[in-house]
Amino acid sequence: MFDSKFIFGCSTASYQIEGSIDKDGKVPSIWDTFTKNKKNIADGTDGSIACDSYIKYKDDVKILSELGVKAYRFSIAWCRVIDNNNNPNQKGLDYYINLCKELKNYNIRPFVTLYHWDMPEWLEDLGGFLNDSISDYFMHYTDVVTKALDGLVSDYITINEPQVIMQLGHRDCAHAPGVKFSDKEMLHAIHNLLKCHGKAVKVIRKNVKNSTVGFAPCSRPLVPVDKSDKVLYQKCYDYFFELRNDYYYPNMVAIYSDPVFLGDYPKNYYEVFKGIHPEITKEDLELISQPLDYIYQNFYSGNYIRLNKDNNIEFEDFYPGFPEGNIEWLQVVPETLYYGPKYLYERYKKPIIISENGFCNNDVISLDGKVHDPERTDYIKRYLIELDKVSKEVPVLGYFYWSLFDNFEWSYGLKKRFGLVYMNYKTGERIKKDSFFEYKKIIENGGI
Ligand code: NOJ
């Protein structure tokens, strides 16, 4: 059981649920552009309607209240609240003001993510994260949002999954904007992104009373198969935080979280990227590392690890039939929620909030008109048992299920379903899945 203050919530993101991509002065985002090329999305769909939450937000908040969550994490679309001339768009702001007021009516605490990947296209055209002024634009946007939501929101998350922004957006090019960076550009862009975070923290602290701030990276923890082996534990920990100069360095943990929480890039960064990393000043590092309240983290899956005969770590294979979600990267590794928080707390020493955790299932509407998804309930329970366990060792303050609804799953489109609520995209009907009622019970009981 979690203590009575534990925050049970769920998460969504603007482009994935809102639709109404050109209403009320919203300007195009990089995802509006990216999805125009049908080949970029597995099922050729886009987020132009998605869950239609821009229109149906009152219904959505009612569903949240029925679920019994104390908190709702959603993101603001930069391109909805700032126009092409970098001026505030009041109509767009009104949407979020109304959403927050509605949440307040039901006593649900908003956790606002400022950047969940939908950069205004006009800013991308000016260079996106490679533009050295991007952090000033982000600071201005943060100022506009925090002032508009004054008195309604005090919990902010600056940036969601920087790893995915860089690895998928600028290396694999499976995500918008799909612009490939050289290593030099990548390191430069990562540094600019961290400065966006830093400048936003500054503004939030200035504008918001009793603010809490964090950023929400993602990671895939290493889980020792032999839980009592201390050498193995240490090797898993070291590997988790190690910065390696391979294809996946933009997807690693410490390149973002070390500067943010420890005040500098990992020690070997300067060696490994000698001659290609940007100039990094003391002022930059101070800006980036202002104190945060929480370590947010998105966790879905992990890898089991053993030691080989030379005492080096080896990844266990996922055997055929290993329990997994309906998306290739989501193996069911519940200890992710034990080891992940443990590693992060050991290094960064702040309370942990799980900002996302969820299961993708091949959900169908049954003959009885309901959606039976025992695999999702099983996933949530297994993961929460591990989180409960670690919460006795390190401070864990909350858990946000991803996601409230099925929604637009980026390059996979609308076919991949993570929701507690089934979305009939044809009719807009929302059907609560079995897992919705199971999660509700868990919340009521304060745990499993
Ligand atoms: C992480 C992302 O933040 C979210 O947008 C995405 O839908 C989920 N993972 C599931 O892939």
mmCIF file of C-alpha atoms and ligand atoms in Angstrom, residues 16 116-117 160-161 298 300 329 356 402 409-410 418, ligand 1:
data_model
loop_
_atom_site.group_PDB
_atom_site.id
_atom_site.type_symbol
_atom_site.label_atom_id
_atom_site.label_comp_id
_atom_site.label_asym_id
_atom_site.label_seq_id
_atom_site.Cartn_x
_atom_site.Cartn_y
_atom_site.Cartn_z
ATOM 1 C CA GLN A 16 -2.086 12.828 -29.341
ATOM 2 C CA HIS A 116 5.532 17.181 -25.573
ATOM 3 C CA TRP A 117 7.023 17.315 -29.056
ATOM 4 C CA ASN A 160 8.947 15.297 -22.154
ATOM 5 C CA GLU A 161 11.418 12.585 -23.184
ATOM 6 C CA ASN A 298 8.663 7.606 -18.016
ATOM 7 C CA TYR A 300 7.606 1.115 -19.679
ATOM 8 C CA TRP A 329 9.630 -2.393 -27.593
ATOM 9 C CA GLU A 356 4.259 7.584 -17.541
ATOM 10 C CA TRP A 402 -0.230 6.324 -19.795
ATOM 11 C CA GLU A 409 0.693 6.917 -31.056
ATOM 12 C CA TRP A 410 3.109 8.975 -33.168
ATOM 13 C CA PHE A 418 -2.555 2.295 -24.508
HETATM 14 C C1 NOJ B 1 6.120 8.063 -24.225
HETATM 15 C C2 NOJ B 1 5.581 9.327 -24.807
HETATM 16 O O1 NOJ B 1 5.797 10.377 -23.929
HETATM 17 C C3 NOJ B 1 4.130 9.235 -25.215
HETATM 18 O O2 NOJ B 1 3.826 10.333 -25.995
HETATM 19 C C4 NOJ B 1 3.880 7.920 -25.918
HETATM 20 O O3 NOJ B 1 2.596 7.843 -26.454
HETATM 21 C C5 NOJ B 1 4.122 6.791 -24.931
HETATM 22 N N1 NOJ B 1 5.512 6.835 -24.524
HETATM 23 C C6 NOJ B 1 3.855 5.401 -25.489
HETATM 24 O O4 NOJ B 1 4.739 5.126 -26.501
#
